[in-house]
């Protein structure tokens, strides 16, 4: 009996077996004249080409906004937008803010139900553990 190799290649499905970045576009708005855009301008000259080359799935838009503070706006596949102001930040911090937007899901921050620290289907009968519970430490007063 001979063994035959499988001739069919697996079919890719959207989001199954592969990670898809939720951020689809980043808009960089800056001002050539204002001093608050100094870090953004240095980022656009030095760091943006490497950032764009390492993330080909993200569309990059750069546009001037005269007399306004620099901002980075992220557009996500679920239709939401998030904006981060980067005024007076050095280029390294602008890069970190761009990475924050790249890694975001685009969802709003959600509160936990009931103000509890742990969300669970099965509630604990004893409550949430704390280091302040339990027996008191013995005192060695002499």
GROMACS .gro file of C-alpha atoms in nm:
model
  142
    1UNK     CA    1   0.000   0.000   0.000
    2UNK     CA    2   0.147   0.337  -0.101
    3UNK     CA    3   0.098   0.669   0.073
    4UNK     CA    4  -0.005   0.968  -0.139
    5UNK     CA    5   0.043   1.330  -0.048
    6UNK     CA    6  -0.256   1.559  -0.025
    7UNK     CA    7  -0.286   1.760  -0.344
    8UNK     CA    8  -0.511   2.036  -0.211
    9UNK     CA    9  -0.381   2.346  -0.033
   10UNK     CA   10  -0.578   2.472   0.265
   11UNK     CA   11  -0.822   2.753   0.193
   12UNK     CA   12  -0.765   3.074   0.386
   13UNK     CA   13  -1.060   3.224   0.568
   14UNK     CA   14  -1.080   3.578   0.696
   15UNK     CA   15  -0.956   3.584   1.053
   16UNK     CA   16  -0.925   3.207   1.095
   17UNK     CA   17  -0.567   3.094   1.143
   18UNK     CA   18  -0.422   3.437   1.075
   19UNK     CA   19  -0.403   3.759   1.274
   20UNK     CA   20  -0.564   4.059   1.108
   21UNK     CA   21  -0.479   4.406   1.233
   22UNK     CA   22  -0.794   4.596   1.327
   23UNK     CA   23  -0.640   4.929   1.225
   24UNK     CA   24  -0.685   4.985   0.853
   25UNK     CA   25  -0.560   5.345   0.819
   26UNK     CA   26  -0.349   5.597   1.011
   27UNK     CA   27  -0.375   5.969   0.938
   28UNK     CA   28  -0.086   6.190   1.046
   29UNK     CA   29  -0.176   6.561   1.065
   30UNK     CA   30   0.097   6.816   1.133
   31UNK     CA   31   0.184   7.184   1.099
   32UNK     CA   32   0.505   7.303   0.930
   33UNK     CA   33   0.516   7.629   1.123
   34UNK     CA   34   0.413   7.552   1.482
   35UNK     CA   35   0.669   7.442   1.740
   36UNK     CA   36   0.432   7.182   1.886
   37UNK     CA   37   0.473   6.979   1.566
   38UNK     CA   38   0.853   6.954   1.590
   39UNK     CA   39   0.848   6.594   1.714
   40UNK     CA   40   0.586   6.496   1.456
   41UNK     CA   41   0.790   6.650   1.173
   42UNK     CA   42   1.102   6.460   1.284
   43UNK     CA   43   0.894   6.140   1.308
   44UNK     CA   44   0.762   6.191   0.954
   45UNK     CA   45   1.114   6.241   0.819
   46UNK     CA   46   1.298   5.963   1.005
   47UNK     CA   47   1.064   5.699   1.151
   48UNK     CA   48   0.755   5.694   0.929
   49UNK     CA   49   0.920   5.526   0.624
   50UNK     CA   50   1.034   5.233   0.842
   51UNK     CA   51   0.698   5.216   1.020
   52UNK     CA   52   0.508   5.212   0.689
   53UNK     CA   53   0.739   4.950   0.538
   54UNK     CA   54   0.699   4.718   0.836
   55UNK     CA   55   0.316   4.745   0.827
   56UNK     CA   56   0.205   4.714   0.463
   57UNK     CA   57  -0.154   4.629   0.561
   58UNK     CA   58  -0.205   4.976   0.714
   59UNK     CA   59  -0.280   5.265   0.482
   60UNK     CA   60  -0.081   5.577   0.575
   61UNK     CA   61  -0.206   5.932   0.506
   62UNK     CA   62   0.004   6.240   0.582
   63UNK     CA   63  -0.154   6.581   0.553
   64UNK     CA   64  -0.073   6.930   0.683
   65UNK     CA   65  -0.309   7.114   0.919
   66UNK     CA   66  -0.184   7.472   0.943
   67UNK     CA   67  -0.205   7.641   1.286
   68UNK     CA   68  -0.329   7.324   1.460
   69UNK     CA   69  -0.167   7.079   1.700
   70UNK     CA   70  -0.040   6.752   1.548
   71UNK     CA   71  -0.267   6.449   1.581
   72UNK     CA   72  -0.268   6.085   1.475
   73UNK     CA   73  -0.608   5.945   1.379
   74UNK     CA   74  -0.668   5.572   1.348
   75UNK     CA   75  -0.948   5.426   1.136
   76UNK     CA   76  -1.057   5.071   1.222
   77UNK     CA   77  -1.233   4.796   1.030
   78UNK     CA   78  -1.541   4.820   1.255
   79UNK     CA   79  -1.591   5.182   1.140
   80UNK     CA   80  -1.467   5.364   1.450
   81UNK     CA   81  -1.198   5.631   1.473
   82UNK     CA   82  -0.963   5.720   1.757
   83UNK     CA   83  -0.753   6.035   1.771
   84UNK     CA   84  -0.441   6.096   1.981
   85UNK     CA   85  -0.290   6.443   2.015
   86UNK     CA   86   0.092   6.434   2.001
   87UNK     CA   87   0.175   6.801   2.063
   88UNK     CA   88   0.520   6.873   2.205
   89UNK     CA   89   0.615   6.503   2.207
   90UNK     CA   90   0.956   6.383   2.080
   91UNK     CA   91   0.965   6.154   1.778
   92UNK     CA   92   1.013   5.839   1.993
   93UNK     CA   93   0.690   5.911   2.181
   94UNK     CA   94   0.507   5.983   1.855
   95UNK     CA   95   0.617   5.638   1.736
   96UNK     CA   96   0.480   5.483   2.058
   97UNK     CA   97   0.145   5.658   2.008
   98UNK     CA   98   0.130   5.531   1.649
   99UNK     CA   99   0.200   5.178   1.778
  100UNK     CA  100  -0.078   5.217   2.036
  101UNK     CA  101  -0.324   5.303   1.759
  102UNK     CA  102  -0.190   5.018   1.545
  103UNK     CA  103  -0.252   4.767   1.824
  104UNK     CA  104  -0.596   4.896   1.927
  105UNK     CA  105  -0.907   4.697   1.844
  106UNK     CA  106  -1.122   5.004   1.777
  107UNK     CA  107  -1.372   4.902   2.044
  108UNK     CA  108  -1.478   5.142   2.315
  109UNK     CA  109  -1.350   5.080   2.666
  110UNK     CA  110  -1.613   4.877   2.851
  111UNK     CA  111  -1.698   4.883   3.219
  112UNK     CA  112  -1.724   4.561   3.409
  113UNK     CA  113  -2.079   4.477   3.509
  114UNK     CA  114  -2.169   4.554   3.866
  115UNK     CA  115  -1.836   4.722   3.936
  116UNK     CA  116  -1.672   4.388   4.016
  117UNK     CA  117  -1.303   4.328   3.962
  118UNK     CA  118  -1.360   3.978   3.822
  119UNK     CA  119  -1.626   3.891   3.565
  120UNK     CA  120  -1.735   3.530   3.601
  121UNK     CA  121  -2.029   3.304   3.518
  122UNK     CA  122  -1.997   3.123   3.852
  123UNK     CA  123  -1.982   3.371   4.135
  124UNK     CA  124  -1.759   3.278   4.425
  125UNK     CA  125  -1.940   3.211   4.753
  126UNK     CA  126  -1.652   3.354   4.951
  127UNK     CA  127  -1.593   3.661   4.739
  128UNK     CA  128  -1.268   3.785   4.595
  129UNK     CA  129  -0.951   3.692   4.781
  130UNK     CA  130  -0.751   3.969   4.941
  131UNK     CA  131  -0.416   3.954   5.123
  132UNK     CA  132  -0.585   4.127   5.418
  133UNK     CA  133  -0.814   3.829   5.485
  134UNK     CA  134  -0.725   3.544   5.715
  135UNK     CA  135  -0.565   3.505   6.053
  136UNK     CA  136  -0.362   3.783   6.201
  137UNK     CA  137   0.013   3.735   6.206
  138UNK     CA  138   0.149   3.641   6.549
  139UNK     CA  139   0.313   3.924   6.736
  140UNK     CA  140   0.646   3.863   6.902
  141UNK     CA  141   0.631   4.124   7.173
  142UNK     CA  142   0.855   4.037   7.454
   0.00000   0.00000   0.00000
